[in-house]
GROMACS .gro file of C-alpha atoms in nm:
model
  123
    1MET     CA    1   0.000   0.000   0.000
    2GLN     CA    2   0.274   0.241   0.093
    3ARG     CA    3   0.467   0.156  -0.223
    4SER     CA    4   0.169   0.240  -0.445
    5LYS     CA    5   0.126   0.577  -0.270
    6PHE     CA    6   0.495   0.645  -0.332
    7LEU     CA    7   0.462   0.558  -0.703
    8ILE     CA    8   0.153   0.777  -0.735
    9GLY     CA    9   0.344   1.063  -0.570
   10VAL     CA   10   0.641   1.017  -0.802
   11GLY     CA   11   0.412   1.003  -1.105
   12GLY     CA   12   0.235   1.320  -0.994
   13GLY     CA   13   0.567   1.494  -0.932
   14VAL     CA   14   0.701   1.400  -1.275
   15THR     CA   15   0.379   1.518  -1.437
   16ALA     CA   16   0.401   1.853  -1.256
   17VAL     CA   17   0.765   1.904  -1.358
   18LEU     CA   18   0.688   1.822  -1.723
   19ALA     CA   19   0.390   2.058  -1.720
   20LEU     CA   20   0.603   2.342  -1.579
   21ALA     CA   21   0.880   2.273  -1.831
   22GLY     CA   22   0.625   2.283  -2.113
   23LEU     CA   23   0.476   2.609  -1.987
   24GLY     CA   24   0.823   2.762  -1.947
   25THR     CA   25   0.916   2.661  -2.301
   26TYR     CA   26   0.592   2.807  -2.436
   27LEU     CA   27   0.643   3.139  -2.254
   28LEU     CA   28   1.012   3.177  -2.340
   29ALA     CA   29   0.981   3.059  -2.699
   30GLY     CA   30   0.719   3.313  -2.799
   31THR     CA   31   0.771   3.481  -3.133
   32GLU     CA   32   0.540   3.777  -3.072
   33SER     CA   33   0.654   4.119  -2.958
   34THR     CA   34   0.479   4.448  -2.888
   35THR     CA   35   0.686   4.761  -2.931
   36GLY     CA   36   0.591   5.119  -2.859
   37LEU     CA   37   0.610   5.375  -3.138
   38ASP     CA   38   0.796   5.690  -3.034
   39ASP     CA   39   1.057   5.927  -3.179
   40HIS     CA   40   1.338   5.672  -3.121
   41THR     CA   41   1.167   5.363  -3.263
   42THR     CA   42   0.972   5.506  -3.556
   43THR     CA   43   1.067   5.569  -3.916
   44SER     CA   44   0.863   5.608  -4.233
   45VAL     CA   45   0.819   5.341  -4.503
   46ASP     CA   46   0.608   5.424  -4.809
   47GLY     CA   47   0.446   5.710  -4.617
   48HIS     CA   48   0.344   5.489  -4.320
   49ARG     CA   49   0.478   5.495  -3.967
   50ALA     CA   50   0.710   5.198  -3.922
   51LEU     CA   51   0.918   5.032  -3.654
   52VAL     CA   52   1.287   5.085  -3.734
   53ALA     CA   53   1.462   4.784  -3.889
   54ASN     CA   54   1.733   4.746  -3.623
   55ILE     CA   55   1.475   4.698  -3.346
   56VAL     CA   56   1.292   4.430  -3.545
   57ALA     CA   57   1.624   4.259  -3.625
   58GLY     CA   58   1.757   4.274  -3.268
   59ARG     CA   59   1.437   4.149  -3.105
   60THR     CA   60   1.404   3.870  -3.361
   61GLU     CA   61   1.764   3.757  -3.308
   62SER     CA   62   1.724   3.752  -2.929
   63LYS     CA   63   1.395   3.558  -2.938
   64TYR     CA   64   1.478   3.321  -3.225
   65HIS     CA   65   1.679   3.078  -3.008
   66PRO     CA   66   1.575   3.136  -2.645
   67LEU     CA   67   1.630   2.775  -2.533
   68PRO     CA   68   1.864   2.504  -2.667
   69TRP     CA   69   1.572   2.281  -2.773
   70VAL     CA   70   1.375   2.559  -2.946
   71GLY     CA   71   1.483   2.693  -3.284
   72ASP     CA   72   1.824   2.734  -3.443
   73LYS     CA   73   2.091   2.972  -3.318
   74VAL     CA   74   2.105   3.271  -3.553
   75SER     CA   75   2.325   3.579  -3.564
   76ASP     CA   76   2.369   3.890  -3.777
   77VAL     CA   77   1.993   3.930  -3.833
   78THR     CA   78   1.913   4.219  -4.065
   79CYS     CA   79   1.587   4.354  -4.203
   80PRO     CA   80   1.571   4.542  -4.536
   81THR     CA   81   1.340   4.820  -4.413
   82GLY     CA   82   1.136   4.921  -4.116
   83LEU     CA   83   0.820   4.725  -4.036
   84LYS     CA   84   0.510   4.924  -4.132
   85ALA     CA   85   0.276   4.982  -3.839
   86VAL     CA   86  -0.015   4.846  -4.042
   87THR     CA   87  -0.196   4.523  -3.952
   88GLY     CA   88  -0.099   4.256  -4.204
   89ALA     CA   89   0.223   4.427  -4.316
   90THR     CA   90   0.509   4.185  -4.379
   91LEU     CA   91   0.880   4.181  -4.443
   92THR     CA   92   1.150   3.916  -4.455
   93CYS     CA   93   1.460   3.949  -4.240
   94THR     CA   94   1.770   3.734  -4.287
   95GLY     CA   95   2.017   3.585  -4.044
   96LYS     CA   96   2.303   3.340  -4.033
   97LYS     CA   97   2.294   2.997  -3.870
   98SER     CA   98   2.595   2.867  -3.680
   99ASP     CA   99   2.696   2.658  -3.984
  100GLY     CA  100   2.717   2.975  -4.196
  101SER     CA  101   2.401   2.914  -4.397
  102THR     CA  102   2.143   3.189  -4.443
  103VAL     CA  103   1.794   3.171  -4.294
  104LYS     CA  104   1.500   3.384  -4.406
  105ILE     CA  105   1.272   3.500  -4.125
  106PRO     CA  106   0.920   3.615  -4.224
  107VAL     CA  107   0.783   3.892  -3.999
  108ARG     CA  108   0.417   3.999  -3.989
  109VAL     CA  109   0.227   4.273  -3.803
  110THR     CA  110  -0.066   4.126  -3.609
  111LYS     CA  111  -0.196   4.451  -3.455
  112ALA     CA  112  -0.112   4.818  -3.485
  113ASP     CA  113  -0.242   5.144  -3.343
  114ALA     CA  114  -0.113   5.497  -3.302
  115THR     CA  115   0.115   5.412  -3.009
  116SER     CA  116   0.238   5.054  -3.063
  117VAL     CA  117   0.281   4.769  -3.307
  118THR     CA  118   0.247   4.398  -3.228
  119TRP     CA  119   0.435   4.169  -3.461
  120LYS     CA  120   0.557   3.813  -3.481
  121PHE     CA  121   0.809   3.615  -3.677
  122GLU     CA  122   0.809   3.257  -3.805
  123ARG     CA  123   1.074   3.019  -3.681
   0.00000   0.00000   0.00000
C-alpha cells in the first residue's frame, strides 16, 4: 500500500515538472513582440509609420533561439526596411545559422495602433 502511494506521488511529481517545463518553453519561446512607437523607434516606409529595422532585427535575433531545444541559433539578423505599423504588413529578415548558412525570417504585423505595433516572426 505504501509503495503504491509512493509511485503515485512520483508520477504526480514527474507530471508537474513536465507541465512546468512545457509552460516555461511556451512562454520563453514566444515569437510575438509588442513595441511602442515613439521618436526613437519610428521611421517612415512608403508614407506609413514603421518600426525601425534594427529593433525588429535585434528582437528577432534575441527571441529566435531562447532555449537550446527551441529553434536554431542565428546571428547577424538584418531587415531590409522598417516594419510598417499596419496590420498585415510583412517583411523578410535574414540571419546566419551557426553553420554559416542563411535563414529567411518572415515577420508579420498582427496589430497596430497609433502608439504601438504587435508583430511576430516565423521560426
